[in-house]
Tab-separated table of C-alpha atoms in Angstrom:
chain	number	residue	atom	x	y	z
A	1	MET	CA	103.875	70.392	-102.830
A	2	THR	CA	100.662	68.710	-103.943
A	3	VAL	CA	101.165	65.972	-101.381
A	4	LEU	CA	101.647	68.546	-98.619
A	5	VAL	CA	98.494	70.401	-99.627
A	6	VAL	CA	96.478	67.194	-99.626
A	7	LEU	CA	97.938	66.263	-96.251
A	8	LEU	CA	97.130	69.688	-94.814
A	9	ILE	CA	93.561	69.542	-96.123
A	10	SER	CA	93.159	66.058	-94.625
A	11	VAL	CA	94.384	67.225	-91.212
A	12	VAL	CA	92.089	70.255	-91.235
A	13	ALA	CA	89.160	68.065	-92.261
A	14	CYS	CA	89.859	65.579	-89.468
A	15	VAL	CA	90.077	68.338	-86.860
A	16	ALA	CA	86.857	69.896	-88.136
A	17	LEU	CA	85.103	66.522	-88.008
A	18	TRP	CA	86.371	65.936	-84.459
A	19	LEU	CA	85.164	69.337	-83.294
A	20	TRP	CA	81.777	68.740	-84.923
A	21	ALA	CA	81.497	65.385	-83.133
A	22	ILE	CA	82.251	66.736	-79.636
A	23	ALA	CA	80.355	70.018	-79.887
A	24	PRO	CA	77.546	70.826	-77.420
A	25	GLN	CA	74.153	72.239	-78.280
A	26	LEU	CA	74.508	75.794	-79.520
A	27	PRO	CA	73.758	78.495	-78.641
A	28	ARG	CA	74.921	77.782	-75.100
A	29	ALA	CA	72.386	77.345	-72.319
A	30	ASP	CA	72.343	79.887	-69.492
A	31	PHE	CA	73.858	78.230	-66.410
A	32	SER	CA	73.897	81.325	-64.204
A	33	ALA	CA	71.062	80.066	-61.988
A	34	PHE	CA	72.683	76.637	-61.593
A	35	ALA	CA	76.084	78.194	-60.858
A	36	LYS	CA	74.797	79.803	-57.645
A	37	TYR	CA	74.778	76.395	-55.963
A	38	ASP	CA	76.985	73.478	-55.070
A	39	TYR	CA	75.422	70.019	-55.390
A	40	ALA	CA	75.324	67.350	-52.690
A	41	HIS	CA	76.004	63.951	-54.268
A	42	ARG	CA	72.940	61.764	-53.640
A	43	GLY	CA	71.790	64.331	-51.114
A	44	LEU	CA	73.624	65.578	-48.036
A	45	HIS	CA	74.273	62.103	-46.658
A	46	ASP	CA	76.491	60.620	-43.974
A	47	LYS	CA	75.903	56.973	-43.093
A	48	ASP	CA	77.932	57.297	-39.865
A	49	ASN	CA	75.354	59.831	-38.689
A	50	GLY	CA	72.382	57.760	-39.812
A	51	VAL	CA	71.642	59.624	-43.046
A	52	PRO	CA	71.737	57.262	-46.055
A	53	GLU	CA	72.506	58.375	-49.580
A	54	ASN	CA	69.524	59.056	-51.835
A	55	SER	CA	67.162	59.219	-48.851
A	56	LEU	CA	64.463	61.742	-48.033
A	57	LYS	CA	66.456	62.823	-45.000
A	58	ALA	CA	69.548	63.474	-47.143
A	59	PHE	CA	67.573	65.535	-49.639
A	60	ALA	CA	65.800	67.497	-46.903
A	61	LEU	CA	69.126	68.368	-45.268
A	62	ALA	CA	70.623	69.468	-48.593
A	63	ALA	CA	67.708	71.787	-49.290
A	64	GLN	CA	67.692	73.161	-45.751
A	65	CYS	CA	71.388	73.986	-46.066
A	66	GLY	CA	70.958	75.729	-49.407
A	67	PHE	CA	72.635	73.030	-51.485
A	68	GLY	CA	71.432	71.719	-54.785
A	69	MET	CA	71.553	67.954	-55.099
A	70	GLU	CA	72.297	65.156	-57.523
A	71	LEU	CA	70.058	62.083	-57.524
A	72	ASP	CA	69.458	58.878	-59.492
A	73	LEU	CA	66.238	57.597	-61.089
A	74	GLN	CA	65.138	54.094	-62.038
A	75	LEU	CA	61.930	52.034	-62.190
A	76	THR	CA	60.464	49.293	-60.042
A	77	LYS	CA	58.793	46.251	-61.579
A	78	ASP	CA	55.449	48.082	-61.446
A	79	ASN	CA	56.932	51.164	-63.149
A	80	ARG	CA	57.169	53.447	-60.130
A	81	VAL	CA	59.932	56.045	-60.431
A	82	VAL	CA	62.256	55.670	-57.437
A	83	VAL	CA	65.504	57.306	-56.378
A	84	HIS	CA	68.413	54.898	-55.927
A	85	HIS	CA	71.867	54.590	-57.479
A	86	ASP	CA	72.555	50.852	-57.736
A	87	HIS	CA	70.389	48.478	-59.733
A	88	SER	CA	70.573	46.061	-56.804
A	89	ILE	CA	69.872	46.837	-53.144
A	90	GLN	CA	72.720	44.568	-52.012
A	91	ARG	CA	75.011	47.413	-50.933
A	92	THR	CA	72.356	49.616	-49.361
A	93	CYS	CA	69.939	47.061	-47.890
A	94	GLY	CA	71.991	43.879	-47.641
A	95	VAL	CA	69.748	41.872	-49.996
A	96	ASP	CA	70.830	40.862	-53.488
A	97	LYS	CA	67.683	41.870	-55.360
A	98	LEU	CA	67.233	44.108	-58.387
A	99	ILE	CA	64.854	47.031	-58.015
A	100	SER	CA	63.482	46.300	-61.473
A	101	ASP	CA	62.442	42.840	-60.224
A	102	MET	CA	60.476	44.202	-57.244
A	103	THR	CA	57.205	46.070	-56.932
A	104	LEU	CA	57.240	49.226	-54.837
A	105	GLU	CA	55.504	47.357	-52.032
A	106	GLU	CA	58.232	44.704	-52.043
A	107	LEU	CA	60.977	47.329	-52.192
A	108	TRP	CA	59.542	49.181	-49.240
A	109	GLY	CA	59.936	46.056	-47.148
A	110	TYR	CA	63.629	46.947	-46.882
A	111	ARG	CA	65.454	49.844	-45.218
A	112	LEU	CA	68.542	51.816	-46.209
A	113	LEU	CA	71.817	51.185	-44.380
A	114	GLY	CA	70.205	50.016	-41.141
A	115	THR	CA	68.043	53.117	-40.719
A	116	GLU	CA	64.290	53.607	-40.969
A	117	GLU	CA	64.701	55.304	-44.359
A	118	LYS	CA	63.223	53.591	-47.426
A	119	VAL	CA	64.107	53.954	-51.103
A	120	PRO	CA	62.011	57.042	-51.882
A	121	LEU	CA	59.667	57.710	-54.728
A	122	PHE	CA	60.780	60.509	-57.019
A	123	SER	CA	57.491	62.264	-56.255
A	124	GLN	CA	58.351	62.214	-52.534
A	125	VAL	CA	61.728	63.790	-53.224
A	126	LEU	CA	60.151	66.539	-55.306
A	127	GLU	CA	57.682	67.256	-52.518
A	128	THR	CA	60.465	67.276	-49.921
A	129	VAL	CA	62.696	69.668	-51.870
A	130	GLY	CA	59.773	71.809	-52.993
A	131	GLY	CA	61.808	73.789	-55.498
A	132	ARG	CA	64.014	75.347	-52.816
A	133	THR	CA	67.273	74.348	-54.532
A	134	PRO	CA	68.148	72.880	-57.967
A	135	LEU	CA	68.241	69.208	-58.922
A	136	ILE	CA	70.701	67.388	-61.169
A	137	ILE	CA	68.678	64.344	-62.177
A	138	GLU	CA	70.559	61.301	-63.452
A	139	LEU	CA	68.518	58.716	-65.318
A	140	LYS	CA	69.884	55.181	-65.118
A	141	ASP	CA	69.736	52.723	-68.022
A	142	TYR	CA	68.509	49.747	-65.986
A	143	ASN	CA	65.023	49.881	-67.509
A	144	ASP	CA	63.357	50.656	-70.798
A	145	ASN	CA	64.734	54.106	-71.568
A	146	ASP	CA	61.611	55.505	-73.179
A	147	THR	CA	59.410	54.412	-70.272
A	148	LEU	CA	61.743	55.821	-67.631
A	149	CYS	CA	62.145	59.165	-69.404
A	150	ARG	CA	58.433	59.518	-70.050
A	151	LEU	CA	57.391	58.640	-66.491
A	152	ALA	CA	60.056	60.891	-64.979
A	153	MET	CA	58.737	63.798	-67.039
A	154	GLU	CA	55.204	63.054	-65.900
A	155	GLU	CA	56.410	63.351	-62.285
A	156	LEU	CA	58.044	66.695	-63.114
A	157	ALA	CA	54.962	68.148	-64.786
A	158	GLY	CA	54.113	71.313	-62.908
A	159	TYR	CA	57.238	71.211	-60.730
A	160	GLN	CA	58.367	74.782	-60.158
A	161	GLY	CA	61.956	74.149	-59.107
A	162	LEU	CA	65.102	74.430	-61.210
A	163	TYR	CA	66.433	71.154	-62.599
A	164	CYS	CA	68.466	69.565	-65.380
A	165	VAL	CA	68.890	65.974	-66.547
A	166	GLU	CA	71.894	63.796	-67.343
A	167	SER	CA	72.814	60.202	-68.113
A	168	PHE	CA	75.779	58.002	-68.955
A	169	ASP	CA	73.660	56.448	-71.687
A	170	PRO	CA	73.681	58.608	-74.854
A	171	ARG	CA	70.348	57.081	-75.850
A	172	ILE	CA	68.718	58.717	-72.823
A	173	VAL	CA	70.357	62.077	-73.543
A	174	TRP	CA	69.160	61.742	-77.137
A	175	TRP	CA	65.603	61.089	-75.891
A	176	PHE	CA	65.592	64.498	-74.238
A	177	ARG	CA	67.045	66.145	-77.322
A	178	GLN	CA	64.224	64.677	-79.404
A	179	ASN	CA	61.315	64.866	-76.981
A	180	ARG	CA	62.066	67.621	-74.443
A	181	PRO	CA	64.651	69.936	-76.018
A	182	GLU	CA	63.702	72.770	-73.650
A	183	ILE	CA	65.152	70.863	-70.680
A	184	VAL	CA	68.855	71.387	-70.009
A	185	ARG	CA	70.567	68.042	-70.620
A	186	GLY	CA	74.047	66.711	-69.966
A	187	GLN	CA	76.232	63.765	-70.897
A	188	LEU	CA	77.805	61.949	-67.968
A	189	MET	CA	81.242	60.581	-68.720
A	190	GLU	CA	84.223	58.857	-67.153
A	191	ARG	CA	87.326	57.115	-68.467
A	192	LEU	CA	85.563	54.204	-70.112
A	193	GLU	CA	87.627	51.116	-70.929
A	194	LYS	CA	87.090	48.056	-73.120
A	195	GLY	CA	84.830	45.537	-71.388
A	196	GLN	CA	83.315	48.082	-68.999
A	197	ASN	CA	79.539	47.677	-69.117
A	198	GLY	CA	80.042	45.393	-72.118
A	199	LEU	CA	81.643	48.099	-74.259
A	200	THR	CA	83.923	47.310	-77.164
A	201	ALA	CA	87.261	49.084	-77.441
A	202	SER	CA	85.905	51.465	-80.068
A	203	GLN	CA	82.740	52.239	-78.070
A	204	ALA	CA	84.821	53.021	-74.980
A	205	PHE	CA	87.144	55.233	-77.035
A	206	PHE	CA	84.317	57.203	-78.645
A	207	GLY	CA	82.527	57.529	-75.310
A	208	ARG	CA	85.384	58.829	-73.163
A	209	ASN	CA	86.351	61.218	-75.952
A	210	MET	CA	82.816	62.653	-76.102
A	211	MET	CA	82.249	61.653	-79.714
A	212	THR	CA	78.632	60.700	-79.153
A	213	ASN	CA	77.845	64.394	-78.684
A	214	PHE	CA	77.098	64.755	-82.406
A	215	HIS	CA	74.021	62.606	-81.758
A	216	THR	CA	72.899	63.987	-78.399
A	217	ARG	CA	74.211	67.588	-78.426
A	218	PRO	CA	74.284	67.926	-74.626
A	219	GLN	CA	74.463	71.362	-73.059
A	220	PHE	CA	76.945	70.259	-70.414
A	221	GLU	CA	79.471	67.493	-69.876
A	222	ALA	CA	79.484	65.956	-66.404
A	223	TYR	CA	82.951	64.424	-66.366
A	224	ASP	CA	84.654	62.426	-63.621
A	225	PHE	CA	86.933	65.052	-62.105
A	226	HIS	CA	89.696	62.488	-61.602
A	227	ALA	CA	89.737	61.576	-65.308
A	228	ARG	CA	88.982	64.933	-66.947
A	229	ASN	CA	92.367	65.383	-68.607
A	230	VAL	CA	91.159	64.468	-72.098
A	231	PRO	CA	91.713	66.613	-75.211
A	232	SER	CA	88.037	66.498	-76.212
A	233	LEU	CA	86.873	68.092	-72.969
A	234	LYS	CA	89.517	70.782	-73.186
A	235	ALA	CA	88.621	71.514	-76.807
A	236	ALA	CA	84.864	71.615	-76.156
A	237	ARG	CA	85.418	74.090	-73.341
A	238	ARG	CA	87.846	76.306	-75.245
A	239	VAL	CA	86.199	76.316	-78.665
A	240	PHE	CA	82.508	76.136	-77.702
A	241	GLY	CA	82.488	77.319	-74.088
A	242	MET	CA	80.902	74.049	-72.976
A	243	GLN	CA	79.837	73.934	-69.331
A	244	GLU	CA	81.630	71.287	-67.270
A	245	VAL	CA	80.158	69.612	-64.194
A	246	SER	CA	82.654	67.933	-61.854
A	247	TRP	CA	81.869	64.708	-60.011
A	248	THR	CA	82.483	63.569	-57.389
A	249	LEU	CA	84.585	66.007	-55.353
A	250	ARG	CA	85.608	64.543	-52.001
A	251	THR	CA	88.205	66.990	-50.702
A	252	LEU	CA	88.404	70.739	-50.255
A	253	GLU	CA	91.391	70.845	-52.609
A	254	GLU	CA	89.435	69.191	-55.427
A	255	TYR	CA	86.523	71.529	-54.807
A	256	GLN	CA	88.692	74.627	-54.977
A	257	GLU	CA	90.352	73.428	-58.187
A	258	ALA	CA	87.008	72.723	-59.854
A	259	LYS	CA	85.602	76.076	-58.733
A	260	ALA	CA	88.608	77.882	-60.194
A	261	LEU	CA	87.825	76.228	-63.538
A	262	GLY	CA	84.267	77.551	-63.468
A	263	ASN	CA	82.751	74.087	-63.080
A	264	LEU	CA	79.539	73.163	-61.311
A	265	CYS	CA	80.561	71.065	-58.317
A	266	ILE	CA	79.036	67.797	-57.073
A	267	PHE	CA	80.523	66.967	-53.664
A	268	GLU	CA	80.286	64.512	-50.793
A	269	HIS	CA	81.957	63.737	-47.439
A	270	PHE	CA	82.834	67.385	-46.726
A	271	LEU	CA	81.088	70.741	-46.565
A	272	PRO	CA	82.091	73.434	-49.068
A	273	PRO	CA	83.234	76.343	-46.912
A	274	GLU	CA	81.898	79.310	-48.853
A	275	ASN	CA	78.457	78.252	-49.981
A	276	ALA	CA	76.479	76.743	-47.148
A	277	CYS	CA	76.487	75.756	-43.495
A	278	GLN	CA	79.468	77.966	-42.735
A	279	GLU	CA	78.434	78.367	-39.121
A	280	LYS	CA	78.242	74.604	-38.585
A	281	LYS	CA	81.367	72.727	-37.556
A	282	GLY	CA	80.340	69.442	-39.111
A	283	PHE	CA	77.589	67.082	-40.091
A	284	GLY	CA	76.649	66.423	-36.477
A	285	ASP	CA	75.916	70.112	-35.984
A	286	ILE	CA	73.652	70.106	-39.027
A	287	LEU	CA	71.712	67.133	-37.674
A	288	ALA	CA	71.447	68.738	-34.258
A	289	ALA	CA	70.008	71.897	-35.762
A	290	ALA	CA	67.583	69.884	-37.885
A	291	GLY	CA	66.531	67.895	-34.828
A	292	GLN	CA	65.580	71.124	-33.094
A	293	GLY	CA	62.918	71.645	-35.762
A	294	LYS	CA	64.549	74.600	-37.456
A	295	GLY	CA	62.967	75.307	-40.809
A	296	ALA	CA	66.286	76.277	-42.364
A	297	VAL	CA	69.330	74.617	-40.845
A	298	CYS	CA	71.617	77.234	-42.339
A	299	SER	CA	69.413	80.230	-42.974
A	300	SER	CA	72.309	82.600	-43.568
A	301	ALA	CA	73.621	80.350	-46.333
A	302	VAL	CA	70.226	80.165	-48.009
A	303	GLU	CA	69.948	83.948	-47.957
A	304	LYS	CA	73.286	84.250	-49.758
A	305	LYS	CA	71.848	82.391	-52.700
């Protein structure tokens, strides 16, 4: 009997420790304002129609259609905050150079995906969006974390729009917990494996199972929708009511499933049918309307927000 009692106490203690490790910041943040929107991944982009990802045109179209948007921040060599996903511009500009090795002037010598669009400054994106729709701001770990976080916050000083921050790097999420706890923060996560980004097996295990949350206490978990079937995410949702953000949804079926779960939705390559641009048949129609100089491409959708 004594052995069974000890075993039971050990199991309860382990479960309690696990729940403590994966718990979000409490009390829960209010996500009602964020939940009114769907989020265009790297802006409302379509390279086949001449709109590159993470471009001013993509962000302008997202805002005009009443979508929020997700975007990526990093620093140039001269510490300018720019919006671009990859560390290198090989994929987007055809040149194998790191943004962190180039000044802004050098970076602006290249164009995105054969268009006239350049890698934009974060300040330009903020001016373009103008607070019309919310931003999910991902901070990359390509640079010194403290410098990137501090400079990004300087750009956001006085910005009136709704936004939250997120990162794959727990050290960045922790920076916001320590320095800007009033800003809604999230932990980005996917199914990490040993060797990915130099991770050890234990680091990958703790990461994908959300066990760095004890250090960062994020208010939401932005989990890869295609790898979300992990016990820690289910437990954090059920026990603590943690908000889930789903990325990246690429079909209507995925979108509908994520919506039914109460998740915030980051999408690309299709238009959510119930939230914006309902009267447009496709991306070409959106561009045509924008080309006619309409201030709001989908005014009826914006009004529904």
